[in-house]
Amino acid sequence: MRTLIRSAAALAAAGLALTPTAAAAAPTPSPGAATVTKAGTSFLTATTITPGQPVRVGASTGDHLYWSFRAEAGDVHEVSATVSFGGRARTGPSTWTIDVFDGLRRRQACTAGAQTPTVAATATSVTLGCTLRRVRPWAEPWSGDPLPGTYYLRLSVTDLPEPDLGLPVEVDLLVGAATGGGGSGDDGELAAPLVANTRAGTVLTAEPAPEPVAEEEAGLTGWLPEAGSRWVWTSAGGVLAAVAGVVGFALTRRPRRP
């Protein structure tokens, strides 16, 4: 304990600050990556981005913004987002959140980062972050572990004064990915990446023709049950029970006296 205190004092004297090990460096854009300037409004219309590709979009307070990206086994993704208010006056504090979903629309937990920060009305911006768990190549269906496939990001505001709805904001978002190492020790591999089925069904332009109905069997034996069916066994059991009852009554009946 004394050694830790001395180390902290030495770092403070040198002008350095201690940071938690869980707080990793912010992701950096890939060289030459084109900036994405749009976002979707639902899972079906999510804008596709790649790790290292910067995003900058203008939106309104209260919008739900969606993006999607591809995740491979062994990747560790870190999401960083900044919402700028542009110095416009707001009436009260607001709470923002960034959620991550896998290909089956299951919400994935964050291991680090300010996922749901609350900022005061005087703040000019808010920074959000989320570091995901390492993507596994295989897992049990009930475990909820991150698996390869398409992942979805949703940025939204969860709590704010009603007069502040609709105020313009500017969003800067970036997804970083660290690959390699830390693979799962489980034997197995996912057969196919998890991707939600978004294909629409076919539209019928004409009424489908009804299937032909099998004609009823004709003849005197058409109404008889099939051999070995439960009706045959039930009827046979009933006959045997009746015979046994008559025989039993005959054996136990007292003879009449003259």
PDB file of C-alpha atoms in Angstrom:
ATOM      1  CA  MET A   1       0.000   0.000   0.000  1.00  0.00           C
ATOM      2  CA  ARG A   2       2.827   2.404   0.875  1.00  0.00           C
ATOM      3  CA  THR A   3       4.536   1.560  -2.419  1.00  0.00           C
ATOM      4  CA  LEU A   4       1.389   2.509  -4.378  1.00  0.00           C
ATOM      5  CA  ILE A   5       1.097   5.804  -2.488  1.00  0.00           C
ATOM      6  CA  ARG A   6       4.738   6.644  -3.207  1.00  0.00           C
ATOM      7  CA  SER A   7       4.288   5.792  -6.896  1.00  0.00           C
ATOM      8  CA  ALA A   8       1.204   8.000  -7.134  1.00  0.00           C
ATOM      9  CA  ALA A   9       3.025  10.853  -5.447  1.00  0.00           C
ATOM     10  CA  ALA A  10       5.944  10.491  -7.846  1.00  0.00           C
ATOM     11  CA  LEU A  11       3.634  10.572 -10.875  1.00  0.00           C
ATOM     12  CA  ALA A  12       1.828  13.616  -9.510  1.00  0.00           C
ATOM     13  CA  ALA A  13       5.126  15.398  -9.006  1.00  0.00           C
ATOM     14  CA  ALA A  14       6.071  14.630 -12.600  1.00  0.00           C
ATOM     15  CA  GLY A  15       2.787  16.108 -13.846  1.00  0.00           C
ATOM     16  CA  LEU A  16       1.208  12.776 -14.776  1.00  0.00           C
ATOM     17  CA  ALA A  17      -2.169  11.345 -13.812  1.00  0.00           C
ATOM     18  CA  LEU A  18      -3.201   7.818 -13.002  1.00  0.00           C
ATOM     19  CA  THR A  19      -5.832   6.339 -15.311  1.00  0.00           C
ATOM     20  CA  PRO A  20      -7.758   3.076 -14.929  1.00  0.00           C
ATOM     21  CA  THR A  21      -6.431   0.162 -16.925  1.00  0.00           C
ATOM     22  CA  ALA A  22      -9.879  -0.385 -18.382  1.00  0.00           C
ATOM     23  CA  ALA A  23      -9.807   3.013 -20.075  1.00  0.00           C
ATOM     24  CA  ALA A  24      -8.138   2.308 -23.399  1.00  0.00           C
ATOM     25  CA  ALA A  25      -6.940   4.881 -25.902  1.00  0.00           C
ATOM     26  CA  ALA A  26      -9.598   6.350 -28.161  1.00  0.00           C
ATOM     27  CA  PRO A  27      -9.822   4.768 -31.637  1.00  0.00           C
ATOM     28  CA  THR A  28      -8.143   6.616 -34.493  1.00  0.00           C
ATOM     29  CA  PRO A  29      -9.436   6.904 -38.086  1.00  0.00           C
ATOM     30  CA  SER A  30      -7.839   4.782 -40.784  1.00  0.00           C
ATOM     31  CA  PRO A  31      -5.654   6.727 -43.241  1.00  0.00           C
ATOM     32  CA  GLY A  32      -7.600   7.699 -46.341  1.00  0.00           C
ATOM     33  CA  ALA A  33     -10.953   6.458 -45.000  1.00  0.00           C
ATOM     34  CA  ALA A  34     -13.934   8.373 -46.418  1.00  0.00           C
ATOM     35  CA  THR A  35     -16.148  10.142 -43.894  1.00  0.00           C
ATOM     36  CA  VAL A  36     -19.730   8.859 -43.650  1.00  0.00           C
ATOM     37  CA  THR A  37     -22.278  11.662 -43.555  1.00  0.00           C
ATOM     38  CA  LYS A  38     -25.535   9.805 -42.946  1.00  0.00           C
ATOM     39  CA  ALA A  39     -27.218   7.500 -40.465  1.00  0.00           C
ATOM     40  CA  GLY A  40     -30.198   5.183 -40.494  1.00  0.00           C
ATOM     41  CA  THR A  41     -33.337   5.495 -38.385  1.00  0.00           C
ATOM     42  CA  SER A  42     -33.918   1.782 -37.646  1.00  0.00           C
ATOM     43  CA  PHE A  43     -32.216  -1.603 -37.790  1.00  0.00           C
ATOM     44  CA  LEU A  44     -33.415  -2.096 -41.365  1.00  0.00           C
ATOM     45  CA  THR A  45     -32.054   1.240 -42.587  1.00  0.00           C
ATOM     46  CA  ALA A  46     -28.810   1.270 -40.569  1.00  0.00           C
ATOM     47  CA  THR A  47     -25.902   2.829 -42.467  1.00  0.00           C
ATOM     48  CA  THR A  48     -23.025   0.398 -43.037  1.00  0.00           C
ATOM     49  CA  ILE A  49     -19.596   1.516 -41.833  1.00  0.00           C
ATOM     50  CA  THR A  50     -16.230  -0.175 -41.368  1.00  0.00           C
ATOM     51  CA  PRO A  51     -13.902  -0.014 -38.345  1.00  0.00           C
ATOM     52  CA  GLY A  52     -11.657   3.015 -38.672  1.00  0.00           C
ATOM     53  CA  GLN A  53     -14.118   4.925 -40.873  1.00  0.00           C
ATOM     54  CA  PRO A  54     -15.114   8.278 -39.310  1.00  0.00           C
ATOM     55  CA  VAL A  55     -18.745   9.360 -39.168  1.00  0.00           C
ATOM     56  CA  ARG A  56     -20.030  12.933 -38.989  1.00  0.00           C
ATOM     57  CA  VAL A  57     -23.740  13.645 -39.314  1.00  0.00           C
ATOM     58  CA  GLY A  58     -26.126  16.407 -38.414  1.00  0.00           C
ATOM     59  CA  ALA A  59     -29.249  15.399 -36.526  1.00  0.00           C
ATOM     60  CA  SER A  60     -31.927  16.646 -34.155  1.00  0.00           C
ATOM     61  CA  THR A  61     -32.221  15.968 -30.463  1.00  0.00           C
ATOM     62  CA  GLY A  62     -34.538  12.998 -30.025  1.00  0.00           C
ATOM     63  CA  ASP A  63     -33.524  11.166 -33.212  1.00  0.00           C
ATOM     64  CA  HIS A  64     -32.472   7.527 -33.043  1.00  0.00           C
ATOM     65  CA  LEU A  65     -29.378   7.064 -35.211  1.00  0.00           C
ATOM     66  CA  TYR A  66     -28.325   3.596 -36.420  1.00  0.00           C
ATOM     67  CA  TRP A  67     -25.116   2.252 -37.960  1.00  0.00           C
ATOM     68  CA  SER A  68     -23.928  -1.296 -38.654  1.00  0.00           C
ATOM     69  CA  PHE A  69     -20.482  -2.863 -39.000  1.00  0.00           C
ATOM     70  CA  ARG A  70     -18.978  -6.286 -39.552  1.00  0.00           C
ATOM     71  CA  ALA A  71     -17.284  -8.172 -36.688  1.00  0.00           C
ATOM     72  CA  GLU A  72     -14.979 -11.164 -37.038  1.00  0.00           C
ATOM     73  CA  ALA A  73     -13.853 -13.702 -34.456  1.00  0.00           C
ATOM     74  CA  GLY A  74     -11.054 -12.387 -32.241  1.00  0.00           C
ATOM     75  CA  ASP A  75     -11.909  -8.683 -32.711  1.00  0.00           C
ATOM     76  CA  VAL A  76     -12.311  -6.260 -29.822  1.00  0.00           C
ATOM     77  CA  HIS A  77     -14.291  -3.196 -30.884  1.00  0.00           C
ATOM     78  CA  GLU A  78     -14.263   0.191 -29.218  1.00  0.00           C
ATOM     79  CA  VAL A  79     -16.920   2.781 -30.040  1.00  0.00           C
ATOM     80  CA  SER A  80     -16.388   6.491 -29.440  1.00  0.00           C
ATOM     81  CA  ALA A  81     -19.016   9.158 -30.100  1.00  0.00           C
ATOM     82  CA  THR A  82     -19.215  12.897 -29.443  1.00  0.00           C
ATOM     83  CA  VAL A  83     -22.446  14.889 -29.609  1.00  0.00           C
ATOM     84  CA  SER A  84     -21.926  18.650 -30.025  1.00  0.00           C
ATOM     85  CA  PHE A  85     -24.710  21.061 -29.145  1.00  0.00           C
ATOM     86  CA  GLY A  86     -23.254  24.016 -31.021  1.00  0.00           C
ATOM     87  CA  GLY A  87     -23.482  26.423 -28.073  1.00  0.00           C
ATOM     88  CA  ARG A  88     -27.269  26.565 -28.250  1.00  0.00           C
ATOM     89  CA  ALA A  89     -29.086  27.248 -24.995  1.00  0.00           C
ATOM     90  CA  ARG A  90     -30.870  24.288 -23.430  1.00  0.00           C
ATOM     91  CA  THR A  91     -33.364  24.266 -20.595  1.00  0.00           C
ATOM     92  CA  GLY A  92     -32.022  21.349 -18.551  1.00  0.00           C
ATOM     93  CA  PRO A  93     -29.679  18.345 -18.293  1.00  0.00           C
ATOM     94  CA  SER A  94     -29.891  15.465 -20.770  1.00  0.00           C
ATOM     95  CA  THR A  95     -28.885  11.802 -20.724  1.00  0.00           C
ATOM     96  CA  TRP A  96     -27.457  10.162 -23.834  1.00  0.00           C
ATOM     97  CA  THR A  97     -26.813   6.492 -24.541  1.00  0.00           C
ATOM     98  CA  ILE A  98     -25.105   4.324 -27.118  1.00  0.00           C
ATOM     99  CA  ASP A  99     -26.315   0.723 -27.455  1.00  0.00           C
ATOM    100  CA  VAL A 100     -24.691  -2.149 -29.350  1.00  0.00           C
ATOM    101  CA  PHE A 101     -26.633  -5.141 -30.715  1.00  0.00           C
ATOM    102  CA  ASP A 102     -25.406  -8.293 -32.421  1.00  0.00           C
ATOM    103  CA  GLY A 103     -26.842  -9.946 -35.532  1.00  0.00           C
ATOM    104  CA  LEU A 104     -29.739 -11.431 -33.547  1.00  0.00           C
ATOM    105  CA  ARG A 105     -30.604  -7.995 -32.085  1.00  0.00           C
ATOM    106  CA  ARG A 106     -29.304  -9.027 -28.652  1.00  0.00           C
ATOM    107  CA  ARG A 107     -27.952  -6.099 -26.648  1.00  0.00           C
ATOM    108  CA  GLN A 108     -24.242  -6.493 -25.909  1.00  0.00           C
ATOM    109  CA  ALA A 109     -22.703  -5.262 -22.669  1.00  0.00           C
ATOM    110  CA  CYS A 110     -19.844  -2.764 -22.546  1.00  0.00           C
ATOM    111  CA  THR A 111     -16.710  -3.516 -20.528  1.00  0.00           C
ATOM    112  CA  ALA A 112     -15.512   0.102 -20.434  1.00  0.00           C
ATOM    113  CA  GLY A 113     -16.539   3.586 -21.508  1.00  0.00           C
ATOM    114  CA  ALA A 114     -19.215   6.136 -20.634  1.00  0.00           C
ATOM    115  CA  GLN A 115     -22.180   4.394 -22.199  1.00  0.00           C
ATOM    116  CA  THR A 116     -24.941   6.540 -20.623  1.00  0.00           C
ATOM    117  CA  PRO A 117     -23.545   9.927 -19.558  1.00  0.00           C
ATOM    118  CA  THR A 118     -25.621  12.845 -18.258  1.00  0.00           C
ATOM    119  CA  VAL A 119     -24.563  16.417 -19.090  1.00  0.00           C
ATOM    120  CA  ALA A 120     -25.668  19.747 -17.702  1.00  0.00           C
ATOM    121  CA  ALA A 121     -27.597  22.324 -19.666  1.00  0.00           C
ATOM    122  CA  THR A 122     -24.492  24.505 -19.943  1.00  0.00           C
ATOM    123  CA  ALA A 123     -22.332  21.792 -21.555  1.00  0.00           C
ATOM    124  CA  THR A 124     -21.368  22.252 -25.183  1.00  0.00           C
ATOM    125  CA  SER A 125     -20.842  18.545 -25.946  1.00  0.00           C
ATOM    126  CA  VAL A 126     -21.030  15.046 -24.495  1.00  0.00           C
ATOM    127  CA  THR A 127     -18.687  12.104 -25.153  1.00  0.00           C
ATOM    128  CA  LEU A 128     -19.856   8.501 -25.136  1.00  0.00           C
ATOM    129  CA  GLY A 129     -17.837   5.301 -25.331  1.00  0.00           C
ATOM    130  CA  CYS A 130     -18.263   1.524 -25.307  1.00  0.00           C
ATOM    131  CA  THR A 131     -15.646  -1.217 -25.400  1.00  0.00           C
ATOM    132  CA  LEU A 132     -17.145  -4.565 -26.385  1.00  0.00           C
ATOM    133  CA  ARG A 133     -16.063  -8.019 -25.342  1.00  0.00           C
ATOM    134  CA  ARG A 134     -13.871 -10.036 -27.661  1.00  0.00           C
ATOM    135  CA  VAL A 135     -15.861 -11.724 -30.417  1.00  0.00           C
ATOM    136  CA  ARG A 136     -15.871 -15.483 -29.938  1.00  0.00           C
ATOM    137  CA  PRO A 137     -15.747 -18.021 -32.786  1.00  0.00           C
ATOM    138  CA  TRP A 138     -18.339 -20.264 -31.091  1.00  0.00           C
ATOM    139  CA  ALA A 139     -20.671 -20.227 -28.070  1.00  0.00           C
ATOM    140  CA  GLU A 140     -23.819 -21.833 -26.715  1.00  0.00           C
ATOM    141  CA  PRO A 141     -27.041 -20.224 -28.037  1.00  0.00           C
ATOM    142  CA  TRP A 142     -28.205 -19.313 -24.518  1.00  0.00           C
ATOM    143  CA  SER A 143     -24.949 -17.670 -23.435  1.00  0.00           C
ATOM    144  CA  GLY A 144     -25.429 -14.320 -25.205  1.00  0.00           C
ATOM    145  CA  ASP A 145     -21.687 -14.084 -25.949  1.00  0.00           C
ATOM    146  CA  PRO A 146     -20.619 -11.917 -28.899  1.00  0.00           C
ATOM    147  CA  LEU A 147     -20.315 -13.957 -32.093  1.00  0.00           C
ATOM    148  CA  PRO A 148     -19.162 -13.067 -35.636  1.00  0.00           C
ATOM    149  CA  GLY A 149     -21.672 -11.244 -37.790  1.00  0.00           C
ATOM    150  CA  THR A 150     -23.269  -7.845 -38.277  1.00  0.00           C
ATOM    151  CA  TYR A 151     -23.385  -5.522 -35.271  1.00  0.00           C
ATOM    152  CA  TYR A 152     -25.635  -2.485 -34.870  1.00  0.00           C
ATOM    153  CA  LEU A 153     -25.002   0.832 -33.087  1.00  0.00           C
ATOM    154  CA  ARG A 154     -27.796   3.039 -31.811  1.00  0.00           C
ATOM    155  CA  LEU A 155     -27.218   6.551 -30.513  1.00  0.00           C
ATOM    156  CA  SER A 156     -30.120   8.304 -28.808  1.00  0.00           C
ATOM    157  CA  VAL A 157     -31.121  10.562 -25.948  1.00  0.00           C
ATOM    158  CA  THR A 158     -33.077   8.879 -23.151  1.00  0.00           C
ATOM    159  CA  ASP A 159     -33.912  11.781 -20.842  1.00  0.00           C
ATOM    160  CA  LEU A 160     -34.190  15.510 -21.492  1.00  0.00           C
ATOM    161  CA  PRO A 161     -36.638  18.393 -21.009  1.00  0.00           C
ATOM    162  CA  GLU A 162     -39.420  18.425 -23.569  1.00  0.00           C
ATOM    163  CA  PRO A 163     -38.631  21.974 -24.827  1.00  0.00           C
ATOM    164  CA  ASP A 164     -35.188  20.714 -25.945  1.00  0.00           C
ATOM    165  CA  LEU A 165     -36.602  18.165 -28.376  1.00  0.00           C
ATOM    166  CA  GLY A 166     -35.694  18.927 -31.964  1.00  0.00           C
ATOM    167  CA  LEU A 167     -32.646  21.113 -31.262  1.00  0.00           C
ATOM    168  CA  PRO A 168     -29.908  20.527 -33.870  1.00  0.00           C
ATOM    169  CA  VAL A 169     -26.804  18.545 -32.873  1.00  0.00           C
ATOM    170  CA  GLU A 170     -23.703  17.287 -34.636  1.00  0.00           C
ATOM    171  CA  VAL A 171     -22.509  13.702 -34.073  1.00  0.00           C
ATOM    172  CA  ASP A 172     -18.960  12.415 -34.557  1.00  0.00           C
ATOM    173  CA  LEU A 173     -18.596   8.635 -34.278  1.00  0.00           C
ATOM    174  CA  LEU A 174     -15.761   6.178 -34.795  1.00  0.00           C
ATOM    175  CA  VAL A 175     -15.463   2.397 -34.346  1.00  0.00           C
ATOM    176  CA  GLY A 176     -12.040   0.931 -33.701  1.00  0.00           C
ATOM    177  CA  ALA A 177     -11.105  -2.754 -33.886  1.00  0.00           C
ATOM    178  CA  ALA A 178      -8.180  -4.631 -32.344  1.00  0.00           C
ATOM    179  CA  THR A 179      -7.662  -8.077 -33.874  1.00  0.00           C
ATOM    180  CA  GLY A 180      -5.710 -11.173 -32.988  1.00  0.00           C
ATOM    181  CA  GLY A 181      -4.998 -13.001 -29.768  1.00  0.00           C
ATOM    182  CA  GLY A 182      -7.235 -13.880 -26.880  1.00  0.00           C
ATOM    183  CA  GLY A 183      -9.213 -16.477 -28.783  1.00  0.00           C
ATOM    184  CA  SER A 184     -11.632 -18.806 -27.061  1.00  0.00           C
ATOM    185  CA  GLY A 185     -10.371 -22.148 -25.832  1.00  0.00           C
ATOM    186  CA  ASP A 186     -13.606 -23.858 -26.814  1.00  0.00           C
ATOM    187  CA  ASP A 187     -13.534 -26.330 -29.655  1.00  0.00           C
ATOM    188  CA  GLY A 188     -15.950 -25.246 -32.339  1.00  0.00           C
ATOM    189  CA  GLU A 189     -16.684 -22.659 -34.964  1.00  0.00           C
ATOM    190  CA  LEU A 190     -19.818 -20.761 -35.926  1.00  0.00           C
ATOM    191  CA  ALA A 191     -21.294 -22.225 -39.103  1.00  0.00           C
ATOM    192  CA  ALA A 192     -22.407 -18.830 -40.459  1.00  0.00           C
ATOM    193  CA  PRO A 193     -22.194 -15.222 -39.179  1.00  0.00           C
ATOM    194  CA  LEU A 194     -25.185 -13.882 -37.285  1.00  0.00           C
ATOM    195  CA  VAL A 195     -27.123 -11.682 -39.710  1.00  0.00           C
ATOM    196  CA  ALA A 196     -30.738 -10.689 -39.209  1.00  0.00           C
ATOM    197  CA  ASN A 197     -33.146 -11.852 -41.923  1.00  0.00           C
ATOM    198  CA  THR A 198     -34.306  -8.629 -43.577  1.00  0.00           C
ATOM    199  CA  ARG A 199     -35.533 -10.144 -46.859  1.00  0.00           C
ATOM    200  CA  ALA A 200     -39.131  -9.291 -47.592  1.00  0.00           C
ATOM    201  CA  GLY A 201     -41.620 -11.946 -48.677  1.00  0.00           C
ATOM    202  CA  THR A 202     -43.011 -12.264 -52.187  1.00  0.00           C
ATOM    203  CA  VAL A 203     -46.194 -10.440 -53.155  1.00  0.00           C
ATOM    204  CA  LEU A 204     -48.938 -12.634 -54.605  1.00  0.00           C
ATOM    205  CA  THR A 205     -50.493 -11.088 -57.715  1.00  0.00           C
ATOM    206  CA  ALA A 206     -53.127 -13.806 -58.192  1.00  0.00           C
ATOM    207  CA  GLU A 207     -55.139 -15.999 -55.904  1.00  0.00           C
ATOM    208  CA  PRO A 208     -53.396 -19.374 -55.528  1.00  0.00           C
ATOM    209  CA  ALA A 209     -55.277 -22.395 -56.852  1.00  0.00           C
ATOM    210  CA  PRO A 210     -56.639 -24.694 -54.134  1.00  0.00           C
ATOM    211  CA  GLU A 211     -55.035 -28.083 -53.773  1.00  0.00           C
ATOM    212  CA  PRO A 212     -57.111 -31.006 -55.146  1.00  0.00           C
ATOM    213  CA  VAL A 213     -59.059 -32.909 -52.513  1.00  0.00           C
ATOM    214  CA  ALA A 214     -58.560 -36.651 -52.479  1.00  0.00           C
ATOM    215  CA  GLU A 215     -61.683 -38.513 -53.603  1.00  0.00           C
ATOM    216  CA  GLU A 216     -63.449 -40.619 -51.000  1.00  0.00           C
ATOM    217  CA  GLU A 217     -63.108 -44.357 -51.309  1.00  0.00           C
ATOM    218  CA  ALA A 218     -66.109 -46.006 -52.927  1.00  0.00           C
ATOM    219  CA  GLY A 219     -67.513 -49.467 -52.264  1.00  0.00           C
ATOM    220  CA  LEU A 220     -68.984 -51.354 -49.351  1.00  0.00           C
ATOM    221  CA  THR A 221     -65.685 -51.599 -47.481  1.00  0.00           C
ATOM    222  CA  GLY A 222     -64.811 -47.943 -47.689  1.00  0.00           C
ATOM    223  CA  TRP A 223     -66.402 -47.174 -44.304  1.00  0.00           C
ATOM    224  CA  LEU A 224     -64.574 -49.958 -42.449  1.00  0.00           C
ATOM    225  CA  PRO A 225     -61.620 -48.931 -40.242  1.00  0.00           C
ATOM    226  CA  GLU A 226     -58.135 -49.984 -41.157  1.00  0.00           C
ATOM    227  CA  ALA A 227     -56.745 -53.192 -39.686  1.00  0.00           C
ATOM    228  CA  GLY A 228     -54.782 -52.523 -36.518  1.00  0.00           C
ATOM    229  CA  SER A 229     -56.387 -49.131 -35.857  1.00  0.00           C
ATOM    230  CA  ARG A 230     -57.549 -48.128 -32.382  1.00  0.00           C
ATOM    231  CA  TRP A 231     -61.193 -48.556 -33.456  1.00  0.00           C
ATOM    232  CA  VAL A 232     -60.638 -52.269 -34.200  1.00  0.00           C
ATOM    233  CA  TRP A 233     -58.932 -52.832 -30.855  1.00  0.00           C
ATOM    234  CA  THR A 234     -61.624 -50.904 -29.006  1.00  0.00           C
ATOM    235  CA  SER A 235     -64.432 -52.905 -30.639  1.00  0.00           C
ATOM    236  CA  ALA A 236     -62.682 -56.223 -29.972  1.00  0.00           C
ATOM    237  CA  GLY A 237     -62.131 -55.277 -26.351  1.00  0.00           C
ATOM    238  CA  GLY A 238     -65.795 -54.368 -25.951  1.00  0.00           C
ATOM    239  CA  VAL A 239     -66.938 -57.737 -27.367  1.00  0.00           C
ATOM    240  CA  LEU A 240     -64.570 -59.662 -25.112  1.00  0.00           C
ATOM    241  CA  ALA A 241     -65.769 -57.704 -22.075  1.00  0.00           C
ATOM    242  CA  ALA A 242     -69.409 -58.491 -22.891  1.00  0.00           C
ATOM    243  CA  VAL A 243     -68.668 -62.211 -23.306  1.00  0.00           C
ATOM    244  CA  ALA A 244     -66.733 -62.293 -20.058  1.00  0.00           C
ATOM    245  CA  GLY A 245     -69.636 -60.610 -18.287  1.00  0.00           C
ATOM    246  CA  VAL A 246     -72.194 -63.157 -19.573  1.00  0.00           C
ATOM    247  CA  VAL A 247     -69.959 -66.108 -18.658  1.00  0.00           C
ATOM    248  CA  GLY A 248     -69.287 -64.726 -15.216  1.00  0.00           C
ATOM    249  CA  PHE A 249     -72.963 -64.162 -14.566  1.00  0.00           C
ATOM    250  CA  ALA A 250     -73.801 -67.724 -15.652  1.00  0.00           C
ATOM    251  CA  LEU A 251     -71.173 -69.202 -13.336  1.00  0.00           C
ATOM    252  CA  THR A 252     -72.132 -67.188 -10.293  1.00  0.00           C
ATOM    253  CA  ARG A 253     -75.928 -67.343 -10.656  1.00  0.00           C
ATOM    254  CA  ARG A 254     -77.608 -69.431  -7.947  1.00  0.00           C
ATOM    255  CA  PRO A 255     -79.772 -72.314  -9.177  1.00  0.00           C
ATOM    256  CA  ARG A 256     -83.514 -71.960  -8.632  1.00  0.00           C
ATOM    257  CA  ARG A 257     -85.159 -74.205  -6.086  1.00  0.00           C
ATOM    258  CA  PRO A 258     -88.290 -76.092  -7.176  1.00  0.00           C
TER     259      PRO A 258
END
